[in-house]
mmCIF file of C-alpha atoms and ligand atoms in Angstrom:
data_model
loop_
_atom_site.group_PDB
_atom_site.id
_atom_site.type_symbol
_atom_site.label_atom_id
_atom_site.label_comp_id
_atom_site.label_asym_id
_atom_site.label_seq_id
_atom_site.Cartn_x
_atom_site.Cartn_y
_atom_site.Cartn_z
ATOM 1 C CA MET A 1 -32.058 9.917 -20.668
ATOM 2 C CA GLN A 2 -34.898 12.332 -21.147
ATOM 3 C CA ASN A 3 -34.286 15.997 -21.507
ATOM 4 C CA LEU A 4 -35.225 17.603 -18.221
ATOM 5 C CA ARG A 5 -35.242 21.141 -19.447
ATOM 6 C CA ASN A 6 -39.022 21.443 -19.532
ATOM 7 C CA PHE A 7 -39.861 19.695 -16.313
ATOM 8 C CA SER A 8 -42.637 21.388 -14.358
ATOM 9 C CA LYS A 9 -42.074 22.066 -10.685
ATOM 10 C CA LYS A 10 -44.303 19.119 -9.823
ATOM 11 C CA SER A 11 -42.470 16.663 -12.047
ATOM 12 C CA TRP A 12 -39.171 18.142 -10.895
ATOM 13 C CA ARG A 13 -40.125 17.265 -7.322
ATOM 14 C CA SER A 14 -41.166 13.730 -8.212
ATOM 15 C CA PHE A 15 -38.012 13.266 -10.295
ATOM 16 C CA ARG A 16 -35.886 14.406 -7.407
ATOM 17 C CA HIS A 17 -37.746 11.970 -5.180
ATOM 18 C CA VAL A 18 -36.955 9.055 -7.501
ATOM 19 C CA VAL A 19 -33.372 10.123 -7.907
ATOM 20 C CA ALA A 20 -32.973 10.599 -4.170
ATOM 21 C CA ALA A 21 -33.980 6.974 -3.685
ATOM 22 C CA ALA A 22 -31.180 5.923 -6.036
ATOM 23 C CA PHE A 23 -28.667 8.185 -4.339
ATOM 24 C CA CYS A 24 -26.204 6.679 -2.017
ATOM 25 C CA LEU A 25 -26.050 9.570 0.396
ATOM 26 C CA LEU A 26 -22.771 9.752 2.169
ATOM 27 C CA THR A 27 -24.378 10.223 5.528
ATOM 28 C CA ALA A 28 -26.960 7.490 5.047
ATOM 29 C CA CYS A 29 -24.803 4.847 3.400
ATOM 30 C CA SER A 30 -21.534 5.156 5.271
ATOM 31 C CA GLY A 31 -20.529 1.699 6.417
ATOM 32 C CA SER A 32 -23.195 -0.127 4.421
ATOM 33 C CA SER A 33 -22.289 -2.778 1.869
ATOM 34 C CA SER A 34 -23.883 -0.766 -0.930
ATOM 35 C CA SER A 35 -21.525 2.163 -0.594
ATOM 36 C CA HIS A 36 -17.874 2.634 -0.130
ATOM 37 C CA VAL A 37 -16.443 5.955 0.911
ATOM 38 C CA PRO A 38 -13.032 6.014 -0.781
ATOM 39 C CA HIS A 39 -10.161 6.282 1.677
ATOM 40 C CA GLY A 40 -9.077 9.488 -0.081
ATOM 41 C CA LEU A 41 -12.476 11.072 0.409
ATOM 42 C CA GLN A 42 -12.448 10.067 4.059
ATOM 43 C CA LEU A 43 -9.104 11.861 4.460
ATOM 44 C CA VAL A 44 -10.691 15.058 3.153
ATOM 45 C CA LEU A 45 -13.723 14.605 5.397
ATOM 46 C CA ASP A 46 -11.419 14.066 8.374
ATOM 47 C CA HIS A 47 -9.421 17.237 7.686
ATOM 48 C CA ARG A 48 -9.623 19.763 10.461
ATOM 49 C CA PRO A 49 -12.160 22.431 9.439
ATOM 50 C CA ALA A 50 -11.116 26.036 9.092
ATOM 51 C CA PRO A 51 -11.620 28.030 12.289
ATOM 52 C CA ALA A 52 -14.781 30.127 12.465
ATOM 53 C CA THR A 53 -12.691 33.216 13.064
ATOM 54 C CA ASP A 54 -9.032 33.875 12.440
ATOM 55 C CA THR A 55 -6.654 36.628 13.459
ATOM 56 C CA ILE A 56 -4.030 37.460 10.869
ATOM 57 C CA GLU A 57 -1.377 40.000 11.796
ATOM 58 C CA VAL A 58 0.017 42.124 8.975
ATOM 59 C CA PHE A 59 3.702 43.060 8.787
ATOM 60 C CA VAL A 60 5.668 45.048 6.222
ATOM 61 C CA CYS A 61 9.196 44.059 5.293
ATOM 62 C CA ALA A 62 11.138 47.116 4.129
ATOM 63 C CA VAL A 63 13.672 45.948 1.555
ATOM 64 C CA PRO A 64 16.924 47.925 1.249
ATOM 65 C CA LEU A 65 17.780 49.295 -2.193
ATOM 66 C CA ARG A 66 20.810 47.058 -2.230
ATOM 67 C CA THR A 67 19.677 43.568 -1.308
ATOM 68 C CA ASP A 68 21.220 40.143 -1.750
ATOM 69 C CA ASP A 69 17.791 38.494 -1.994
ATOM 70 C CA PRO A 70 17.543 37.432 -5.668
ATOM 71 C CA ILE A 71 13.742 37.617 -5.647
ATOM 72 C CA TYR A 72 13.998 41.445 -5.899
ATOM 73 C CA GLY A 73 17.016 41.674 -8.212
ATOM 74 C CA THR A 74 17.943 45.313 -8.697
ATOM 75 C CA LEU A 75 14.400 46.628 -9.137
ATOM 76 C CA PRO A 76 14.391 50.153 -7.640
ATOM 77 C CA LEU A 77 10.741 50.651 -6.596
ATOM 78 C CA ARG A 78 10.081 50.898 -2.836
ATOM 79 C CA LEU A 79 6.499 51.622 -1.786
ATOM 80 C CA ASP A 80 5.533 53.569 1.323
ATOM 81 C CA LEU A 81 3.457 50.807 2.935
ATOM 82 C CA SER A 82 1.926 50.842 6.397
ATOM 83 C CA ALA A 83 0.935 47.630 8.217
ATOM 84 C CA ALA A 84 -1.971 49.467 9.881
ATOM 85 C CA LYS A 85 -3.289 50.785 6.580
ATOM 86 C CA ILE A 86 -2.973 47.375 4.889
ATOM 87 C CA ALA A 87 -4.748 45.682 7.810
ATOM 88 C CA ARG A 88 -7.641 48.158 7.530
ATOM 89 C CA THR A 89 -7.892 47.619 3.775
ATOM 90 C CA LEU A 90 -7.910 43.827 4.122
ATOM 91 C CA GLU A 91 -10.446 43.972 6.941
ATOM 92 C CA ALA A 92 -12.732 45.991 4.661
ATOM 93 C CA ASN A 93 -12.195 43.901 1.499
ATOM 94 C CA VAL A 94 -10.657 40.450 2.149
ATOM 95 C CA ARG A 95 -12.707 39.631 5.260
ATOM 96 C CA PRO A 96 -16.009 39.919 3.288
ATOM 97 C CA TYR A 97 -14.503 37.850 0.440
ATOM 98 C CA PHE A 98 -13.856 34.904 2.764
ATOM 99 C CA VAL A 99 -17.219 35.329 4.487
ATOM 100 C CA GLN A 100 -18.866 35.008 1.054
ATOM 101 C CA LEU A 101 -16.551 32.161 -0.039
ATOM 102 C CA SER A 102 -17.270 30.128 3.092
ATOM 103 C CA HIS A 103 -20.977 31.027 3.215
ATOM 104 C CA GLY A 104 -20.448 32.675 6.576
ATOM 105 C CA ARG A 105 -18.379 29.887 8.121
ATOM 106 C CA TYR A 106 -15.000 31.618 8.120
ATOM 107 C CA GLU A 107 -14.231 35.196 9.078
ATOM 108 C CA PRO A 108 -10.608 36.348 9.082
ATOM 109 C CA HIS A 109 -9.659 39.517 10.927
ATOM 110 C CA PHE A 110 -6.589 41.545 10.147
ATOM 111 C CA THR A 111 -4.544 43.306 12.799
ATOM 112 C CA ALA A 112 -1.580 45.620 12.420
ATOM 113 C CA GLY A 113 1.930 44.454 13.192
ATOM 114 C CA THR A 114 4.950 46.606 12.434
ATOM 115 C CA THR A 115 7.441 47.389 9.703
ATOM 116 C CA LEU A 116 10.577 45.270 9.835
ATOM 117 C CA THR A 117 13.638 46.697 8.105
ATOM 118 C CA MET A 118 15.572 44.045 6.244
ATOM 119 C CA GLY A 119 19.336 43.953 6.229
ATOM 120 C CA THR A 120 21.248 43.858 2.953
ATOM 121 C CA GLY A 121 22.045 40.165 3.381
ATOM 122 C CA GLU A 122 18.632 39.176 4.732
ATOM 123 C CA THR A 123 16.114 37.194 2.627
ATOM 124 C CA HIS A 124 12.362 37.689 2.593
ATOM 125 C CA ASP A 125 11.966 34.262 4.242
ATOM 126 C CA GLN A 126 14.157 35.423 7.109
ATOM 127 C CA CYS A 127 12.077 38.597 7.416
ATOM 128 C CA VAL A 128 8.910 36.468 7.639
ATOM 129 C CA ASP A 129 10.579 34.450 10.389
ATOM 130 C CA ARG A 130 11.191 37.672 12.295
ATOM 131 C CA ALA A 131 7.550 38.680 11.784
ATOM 132 C CA LEU A 132 6.426 35.323 13.195
ATOM 133 C CA ASP A 133 8.724 35.745 16.201
ATOM 134 C CA ALA A 134 7.343 39.269 16.772
ATOM 135 C CA SER A 135 3.674 38.338 16.245
ATOM 136 C CA SER A 136 1.099 39.039 18.937
ATOM 137 C CA ALA A 137 -0.217 36.415 21.330
ATOM 138 C CA ASP A 138 -3.616 36.519 19.589
ATOM 139 C CA ALA A 139 -2.294 36.135 16.008
ATOM 140 C CA ALA A 140 -2.979 32.734 14.414
ATOM 141 C CA ALA A 141 -1.102 33.652 11.237
ATOM 142 C CA VAL A 142 0.992 36.462 9.803
ATOM 143 C CA LEU A 143 0.730 38.093 6.398
ATOM 144 C CA VAL A 144 3.937 39.797 5.325
ATOM 145 C CA VAL A 145 4.050 42.321 2.488
ATOM 146 C CA ALA A 146 7.386 43.455 1.080
ATOM 147 C CA ASN A 147 7.661 47.056 -0.053
ATOM 148 C CA ALA A 148 9.621 45.927 -3.149
ATOM 149 C CA GLU A 149 8.408 44.189 -6.282
ATOM 150 C CA HIS A 150 9.582 40.746 -7.317
ATOM 151 C CA LEU A 151 11.351 40.107 -10.592
ATOM 152 C CA ALA A 152 8.854 39.023 -13.256
ATOM 153 C CA VAL A 153 10.323 35.498 -13.331
ATOM 154 C CA GLU A 154 9.742 35.016 -9.608
ATOM 155 C CA PRO A 155 6.482 33.857 -7.963
ATOM 156 C CA GLY A 156 4.320 36.587 -6.455
ATOM 157 C CA GLY A 157 4.346 35.055 -3.003
ATOM 158 C CA TRP A 158 3.710 31.947 -0.924
ATOM 159 C CA GLY A 159 1.517 30.625 1.871
ATOM 160 C CA LYS A 160 2.114 27.860 4.436
ATOM 161 C CA PRO A 161 -0.318 26.177 6.823
ATOM 162 C CA GLY A 162 2.423 25.666 9.419
ATOM 163 C CA THR A 163 2.372 22.770 11.837
ATOM 164 C CA ALA A 164 -0.981 21.249 12.738
ATOM 165 C CA CYS A 165 -2.974 23.069 15.391
ATOM 166 C CA PRO A 166 -4.809 20.508 17.561
ATOM 167 C CA THR A 167 -6.912 23.097 19.397
ATOM 168 C CA SER A 168 -9.203 25.924 18.306
ATOM 169 C CA PHE A 169 -6.350 28.431 18.398
ATOM 170 C CA CYS A 170 -2.583 28.189 18.091
ATOM 171 C CA ARG A 171 -0.182 31.098 18.010
ATOM 172 C CA ALA A 172 1.484 31.866 14.696
ATOM 173 C CA ALA A 173 4.765 32.115 16.597
ATOM 174 C CA SER A 174 4.372 28.389 17.399
ATOM 175 C CA THR A 175 2.902 26.928 14.184
ATOM 176 C CA ARG A 176 4.769 29.297 11.806
ATOM 177 C CA ARG A 177 1.543 29.662 9.781
ATOM 178 C CA SER A 178 2.279 32.486 7.354
ATOM 179 C CA ALA A 179 1.849 34.085 3.953
ATOM 180 C CA TYR A 180 4.115 36.449 2.064
ATOM 181 C CA ILE A 181 3.745 38.587 -1.079
ATOM 182 C CA GLY A 182 5.808 41.158 -2.940
ATOM 183 C CA ALA A 183 4.719 44.765 -3.452
ATOM 184 C CA SER A 184 3.323 44.584 -7.012
ATOM 185 C CA ASP A 185 -0.344 44.347 -6.054
ATOM 186 C CA PHE A 186 0.028 47.490 -3.913
ATOM 187 C CA HIS A 187 1.353 49.623 -6.774
ATOM 188 C CA PRO A 188 -0.468 52.993 -6.800
ATOM 189 C CA ASP A 189 -1.614 52.309 -10.386
ATOM 190 C CA ASN A 190 -4.024 49.722 -8.930
ATOM 191 C CA GLY A 191 -5.938 52.439 -7.071
ATOM 192 C CA ILE A 192 -6.709 52.907 -3.382
ATOM 193 C CA VAL A 193 -7.659 49.243 -2.953
ATOM 194 C CA PRO A 194 -4.802 46.963 -4.038
ATOM 195 C CA LEU A 195 -5.257 43.789 -6.075
ATOM 196 C CA LEU A 196 -6.435 41.233 -3.529
ATOM 197 C CA ASP A 197 -6.649 37.904 -5.354
ATOM 198 C CA LEU A 198 -3.059 36.820 -4.689
ATOM 199 C CA ILE A 199 -3.402 37.570 -0.973
ATOM 200 C CA GLU A 200 -6.627 35.509 -0.966
ATOM 201 C CA HIS A 201 -4.820 32.663 -2.779
ATOM 202 C CA GLU A 202 -1.912 32.658 -0.319
ATOM 203 C CA LEU A 203 -4.289 32.811 2.656
ATOM 204 C CA GLY A 204 -5.967 29.734 1.136
ATOM 205 C CA HIS A 205 -2.612 27.947 1.457
ATOM 206 C CA THR A 206 -2.448 28.960 5.132
ATOM 207 C CA LEU A 207 -5.715 26.997 5.512
ATOM 208 C CA ASP A 208 -3.949 23.962 3.925
ATOM 209 C CA LEU A 209 -5.591 24.273 0.502
ATOM 210 C CA PRO A 210 -3.639 22.923 -2.519
ATOM 211 C CA HIS A 211 -3.562 24.184 -6.106
ATOM 212 C CA SER A 212 -5.770 22.935 -8.933
ATOM 213 C CA GLY A 213 -5.374 22.974 -12.714
ATOM 214 C CA ASP A 214 -3.546 21.024 -15.420
ATOM 215 C CA THR A 215 -0.821 20.096 -12.973
ATOM 216 C CA ALA A 216 -0.183 20.878 -9.339
ATOM 217 C CA ALA A 217 1.869 23.919 -10.346
ATOM 218 C CA ALA A 218 0.089 25.131 -13.469
ATOM 219 C CA TYR A 219 -2.013 28.000 -12.062
ATOM 220 C CA ASP A 220 -4.076 27.771 -15.240
ATOM 221 C CA SER A 221 -7.630 27.128 -14.065
ATOM 222 C CA ALA A 222 -10.097 29.997 -13.878
ATOM 223 C CA LEU A 223 -12.372 27.841 -11.715
ATOM 224 C CA ASP A 224 -10.474 28.134 -8.446
ATOM 225 C CA VAL A 225 -8.917 30.864 -6.314
ATOM 226 C CA MET A 226 -6.235 28.232 -5.654
ATOM 227 C CA SER A 227 -5.231 28.271 -9.333
ATOM 228 C CA ASP A 228 -5.330 31.350 -11.605
ATOM 229 C CA SER A 229 -6.724 33.758 -9.018
ATOM 230 C CA ALA A 230 -6.334 36.690 -11.423
ATOM 231 C CA ALA A 231 -8.574 35.101 -14.090
ATOM 232 C CA PRO A 232 -11.739 37.096 -13.180
ATOM 233 C CA ARG A 233 -9.866 40.340 -13.872
ATOM 234 C CA GLU A 234 -9.445 39.371 -17.525
ATOM 235 C CA VAL A 235 -13.244 39.583 -17.818
ATOM 236 C CA GLN A 236 -13.860 42.298 -15.216
ATOM 237 C CA PRO A 237 -10.878 44.707 -15.377
ATOM 238 C CA ALA A 238 -11.853 46.577 -12.185
ATOM 239 C CA ARG A 239 -12.100 43.356 -10.192
ATOM 240 C CA LYS A 240 -9.939 43.117 -7.054
ATOM 241 C CA ASN A 241 -11.152 39.873 -5.441
ATOM 242 C CA ALA A 242 -10.527 36.324 -6.618
ATOM 243 C CA GLN A 243 -13.132 33.852 -7.845
ATOM 244 C CA ASP A 244 -14.769 31.060 -5.850
ATOM 245 C CA THR A 245 -13.167 27.696 -5.101
ATOM 246 C CA ILE A 246 -14.067 24.098 -6.016
ATOM 247 C CA ALA A 247 -16.188 21.731 -3.961
ATOM 248 C CA ILE A 248 -13.355 19.559 -2.663
ATOM 249 C CA ASP A 249 -11.674 22.578 -1.047
ATOM 250 C CA ARG A 250 -14.972 23.619 0.500
ATOM 251 C CA LEU A 251 -15.375 20.088 1.859
ATOM 252 C CA GLU A 252 -11.859 20.031 3.327
ATOM 253 C CA LEU A 253 -12.491 23.195 5.302
ATOM 254 C CA GLY A 254 -16.008 22.355 6.492
ATOM 255 C CA TRP A 255 -17.650 24.873 4.169
ATOM 256 C CA LEU A 256 -19.576 22.100 2.400
ATOM 257 C CA ALA A 257 -21.203 19.506 4.634
ATOM 258 C CA ALA A 258 -20.753 15.738 4.209
ATOM 259 C CA GLY A 259 -24.517 15.568 3.781
ATOM 260 C CA ASP A 260 -24.167 17.478 0.511
ATOM 261 C CA VAL A 261 -21.930 14.741 -0.979
ATOM 262 C CA THR A 262 -22.948 11.596 -2.850
ATOM 263 C CA VAL A 263 -20.599 8.723 -3.670
ATOM 264 C CA ALA A 264 -21.738 7.075 -6.905
ATOM 265 C CA PRO A 265 -22.184 3.315 -6.759
ATOM 266 C CA GLN A 266 -19.758 1.268 -8.875
ATOM 267 C CA ALA A 267 -22.419 0.756 -11.545
ATOM 268 C CA GLY A 268 -22.956 4.497 -11.870
ATOM 269 C CA GLY A 269 -26.377 6.114 -12.090
ATOM 270 C CA THR A 270 -28.242 9.325 -12.765
ATOM 271 C CA PHE A 271 -28.024 12.249 -10.392
ATOM 272 C CA ASP A 272 -29.107 15.836 -10.172
ATOM 273 C CA LEU A 273 -26.680 18.431 -8.953
ATOM 274 C CA LEU A 274 -27.318 21.763 -7.331
ATOM 275 C CA PRO A 275 -24.499 24.329 -7.572
ATOM 276 C CA SER A 276 -21.499 23.422 -5.428
ATOM 277 C CA ASN A 277 -20.929 27.158 -5.057
ATOM 278 C CA GLY A 278 -24.549 27.697 -4.048
ATOM 279 C CA ALA A 279 -26.541 27.275 -0.868
ATOM 280 C CA ASP A 280 -26.484 24.254 1.433
ATOM 281 C CA ALA A 281 -28.773 21.476 0.187
ATOM 282 C CA GLY A 282 -28.426 18.606 2.688
ATOM 283 C CA ASP A 283 -29.539 16.005 0.158
ATOM 284 C CA GLY A 284 -26.245 14.913 -1.346
ATOM 285 C CA SER A 285 -26.680 17.037 -4.446
ATOM 286 C CA ARG A 286 -23.736 19.469 -4.346
ATOM 287 C CA LEU A 287 -20.820 17.104 -4.963
ATOM 288 C CA LEU A 288 -20.786 13.770 -6.757
ATOM 289 C CA VAL A 289 -17.753 11.556 -6.093
ATOM 290 C CA LEU A 290 -16.696 8.827 -8.519
ATOM 291 C CA PRO A 291 -14.248 6.359 -6.929
ATOM 292 C CA VAL A 292 -11.141 5.507 -8.961
ATOM 293 C CA SER A 293 -8.752 3.890 -6.481
ATOM 294 C CA ASP A 294 -8.019 3.927 -2.776
ATOM 295 C CA LEU A 295 -6.484 7.400 -2.759
ATOM 296 C CA THR A 296 -7.842 8.780 -6.042
ATOM 297 C CA PHE A 297 -11.359 9.832 -6.962
ATOM 298 C CA LEU A 298 -13.157 12.186 -9.315
ATOM 299 C CA THR A 299 -15.305 15.105 -8.235
ATOM 300 C CA VAL A 300 -18.261 16.108 -10.408
ATOM 301 C CA GLU A 301 -19.836 19.425 -9.516
ATOM 302 C CA TYR A 302 -22.099 22.027 -11.026
ATOM 303 C CA LEU A 303 -20.602 25.536 -10.969
ATOM 304 C CA ASP A 304 -23.084 28.360 -11.377
ATOM 305 C CA ASN A 305 -21.686 31.552 -12.937
ATOM 306 C CA THR A 306 -23.021 33.781 -10.187
ATOM 307 C CA GLY A 307 -21.617 35.314 -7.001
ATOM 308 C CA LEU A 308 -17.813 35.078 -6.836
ATOM 309 C CA ASP A 309 -17.946 32.990 -10.039
ATOM 310 C CA ASP A 310 -19.767 35.666 -12.027
ATOM 311 C CA ALA A 311 -16.809 36.033 -14.409
ATOM 312 C CA LEU A 312 -17.307 32.481 -15.723
ATOM 313 C CA PRO A 313 -18.815 32.545 -19.220
ATOM 314 C CA PHE A 314 -21.129 29.603 -18.564
ATOM 315 C CA ALA A 315 -22.593 27.562 -15.762
ATOM 316 C CA GLY A 316 -21.825 23.876 -16.129
ATOM 317 C CA ILE A 317 -20.231 20.722 -14.793
ATOM 318 C CA ALA A 318 -16.570 20.621 -13.739
ATOM 319 C CA VAL A 319 -14.656 17.382 -13.234
ATOM 320 C CA HIS A 320 -11.457 17.074 -11.195
ATOM 321 C CA ARG A 321 -9.189 14.171 -10.322
ATOM 322 C CA ILE A 322 -8.323 14.310 -6.628
ATOM 323 C CA ASP A 323 -5.123 12.344 -6.059
ATOM 324 C CA GLN A 324 -3.522 11.874 -2.642
ATOM 325 C CA SER A 325 -1.279 8.928 -3.492
ATOM 326 C CA ALA A 326 2.257 8.980 -2.135
ATOM 327 C CA GLY A 327 3.878 9.623 -5.512
ATOM 328 C CA VAL A 328 2.357 13.061 -6.090
ATOM 329 C CA CYS A 329 4.316 14.986 -3.445
ATOM 330 C CA THR A 330 7.848 15.069 -2.151
ATOM 331 C CA ASN A 331 7.065 14.500 1.510
ATOM 332 C CA PRO A 332 4.121 12.106 1.931
ATOM 333 C CA VAL A 333 2.972 11.493 5.495
ATOM 334 C CA ASP A 334 1.940 7.892 6.198
ATOM 335 C CA ASP A 335 2.109 7.254 2.408
ATOM 336 C CA VAL A 336 -0.459 9.980 1.747
ATOM 337 C CA CYS A 337 -0.187 13.435 0.142
ATOM 338 C CA ALA A 338 -3.059 15.257 1.833
ATOM 339 C CA GLY A 339 -4.072 18.874 2.373
ATOM 340 C CA ILE A 340 -1.774 21.330 0.596
ATOM 341 C CA ASP A 341 0.071 18.371 -1.024
ATOM 342 C CA ARG A 342 -3.071 16.938 -2.660
ATOM 343 C CA HIS A 343 -3.168 16.996 -6.479
ATOM 344 C CA GLN A 344 -6.356 18.382 -8.035
ATOM 345 C CA ILE A 345 -6.354 18.089 -11.814
ATOM 346 C CA ALA A 346 -9.099 19.607 -14.002
ATOM 347 C CA LEU A 347 -10.168 16.901 -16.476
ATOM 348 C CA GLY A 348 -11.680 16.903 -19.941
ATOM 349 C CA SER A 349 -11.017 20.557 -20.777
ATOM 350 C CA GLY A 350 -8.086 22.771 -21.682
ATOM 351 C CA ALA A 351 -6.905 25.819 -19.745
ATOM 352 C CA PRO A 352 -8.549 27.967 -18.473
ATOM 353 C CA HIS A 353 -11.073 25.117 -17.989
ATOM 354 C CA THR A 354 -14.112 27.392 -18.309
ATOM 355 C CA ASP A 355 -15.577 25.228 -21.110
ATOM 356 C CA LEU A 356 -17.743 23.425 -18.578
ATOM 357 C CA LEU A 357 -19.826 20.409 -19.533
ATOM 358 C CA ARG A 358 -23.289 21.697 -20.375
ATOM 359 C CA GLY A 359 -26.170 20.967 -22.691
ATOM 360 C CA ALA A 360 -28.027 17.675 -22.783
ATOM 361 C CA GLY A 361 -25.957 14.864 -24.230
ATOM 362 C CA THR A 362 -22.535 16.471 -23.873
ATOM 363 C CA ARG A 363 -20.082 13.981 -22.418
ATOM 364 C CA ARG A 364 -16.619 13.509 -21.013
ATOM 365 C CA THR A 365 -14.877 10.172 -20.619
ATOM 366 C CA VAL A 366 -12.077 10.349 -18.071
ATOM 367 C CA ASP A 367 -10.314 7.972 -15.683
ATOM 368 C CA GLY A 368 -12.655 5.061 -16.372
ATOM 369 C CA TRP A 369 -15.877 7.041 -16.075
ATOM 370 C CA SER A 370 -18.260 8.419 -18.661
ATOM 371 C CA ILE A 371 -19.949 11.632 -17.464
ATOM 372 C CA THR A 372 -22.905 12.941 -19.487
ATOM 373 C CA ALA A 373 -24.945 16.090 -18.887
ATOM 374 C CA THR A 374 -28.616 15.267 -19.220
ATOM 375 C CA GLY A 375 -30.172 18.710 -19.014
ATOM 376 C CA THR A 376 -30.832 21.653 -16.777
ATOM 377 C CA ALA A 377 -33.903 23.012 -15.100
ATOM 378 C CA THR A 378 -34.913 25.546 -12.508
ATOM 379 C CA GLY A 379 -35.994 24.020 -9.224
ATOM 380 C CA GLU A 380 -37.590 25.554 -6.183
ATOM 381 C CA THR A 381 -34.488 27.343 -4.983
ATOM 382 C CA ALA A 382 -31.838 27.131 -7.699
ATOM 383 C CA ALA A 383 -31.048 25.949 -11.173
ATOM 384 C CA TRP A 384 -29.790 22.392 -11.218
ATOM 385 C CA VAL A 385 -28.276 20.041 -13.737
ATOM 386 C CA GLY A 386 -28.777 16.350 -14.416
ATOM 387 C CA VAL A 387 -25.753 14.087 -14.883
ATOM 388 C CA GLU A 388 -25.459 10.439 -15.827
ATOM 389 C CA VAL A 389 -22.283 8.552 -14.927
ATOM 390 C CA HIS A 390 -21.153 5.082 -15.928
ATOM 391 C CA PRO A 391 -17.926 3.118 -15.624
ATOM 392 C CA THR A 392 -16.349 2.618 -19.030
ATOM 393 C CA GLY A 393 -14.814 -0.694 -18.049
ATOM 394 C CA GLY A 394 -11.354 0.042 -19.266
HETATM 395 ZN ZN1 ZN B 401 -0.152 28.913 -4.620
#
């Protein structure tokens, strides 16, 4: 494959024209004999998109100094937190994060609930249940912040999508859609604005997003807010917001259109990719899907180290195995582990998975596919990368 680095704009256009003819665009080929949309990909395409706007009501759970909830142990710190103040801070800082992440397709709003005082024998989960019961009629989810830190061995929080909402709005009190975090990120040492990446991660779970990384519970990928959301802060110490997400999550929530996806034919081919974290393209060039089996496929995407991903050391190609087979979760529905139960494994790199495939001729061979970068160039609107994929036959 020729090196495309020095293509002129004219030859770039003609190359794209030739490549576009070889593309099997998802929208154009669906149902034809020359393309097969893997069942697993169809499940993601069929996922209910995120709402355009969302109302998230903030509650504080005040933890007594003596508590039976083991998540707090005997840690003595209790912060003076106000639901109204937290809601204002998140409206000013987390709302714009999600607007940027979704390219303007999702705008959460944060409203103030109240402070709930926990009893000595009450757990944080029970306090969240009380917050859900007390939530306003216009709240689609609740975010609960404890005023006590968690023990270091405990997770920082959790998020749940709740039961499916078949209409444009369902009350949190009905679906139980909720997120919870401990107080650590609100410690005064973090400044006036708390650390926000964990809240953004847990809110991702309330939208039914799963983790990604070495395993479903590794939290070791710097490529995804739904993995190591704190990774950007290692490069940018003053950073409060998380990084971007990966293309499959964007697709699930309707933040990347089906027309930006190409399914590679079984024989493979050569494709050019625009950044999955960049602007809409509409020509199948933001996500390349390599079928593996009925419920498993690979995603090949070009991540640019700009915008929310500006802490990445390089731009380059990321490869993930998307697995929704029944064996990967504890409670498959109709023999499928979809949504938050989907497994998304970063392939061909070690944690933190920032060593993206780049440079002409660099290659990864994973899950029966050989994936080779063929070069980069600057097109009319964005830098793009060429990629050649072939089945390895074994
Ligand atoms: Zn998580």
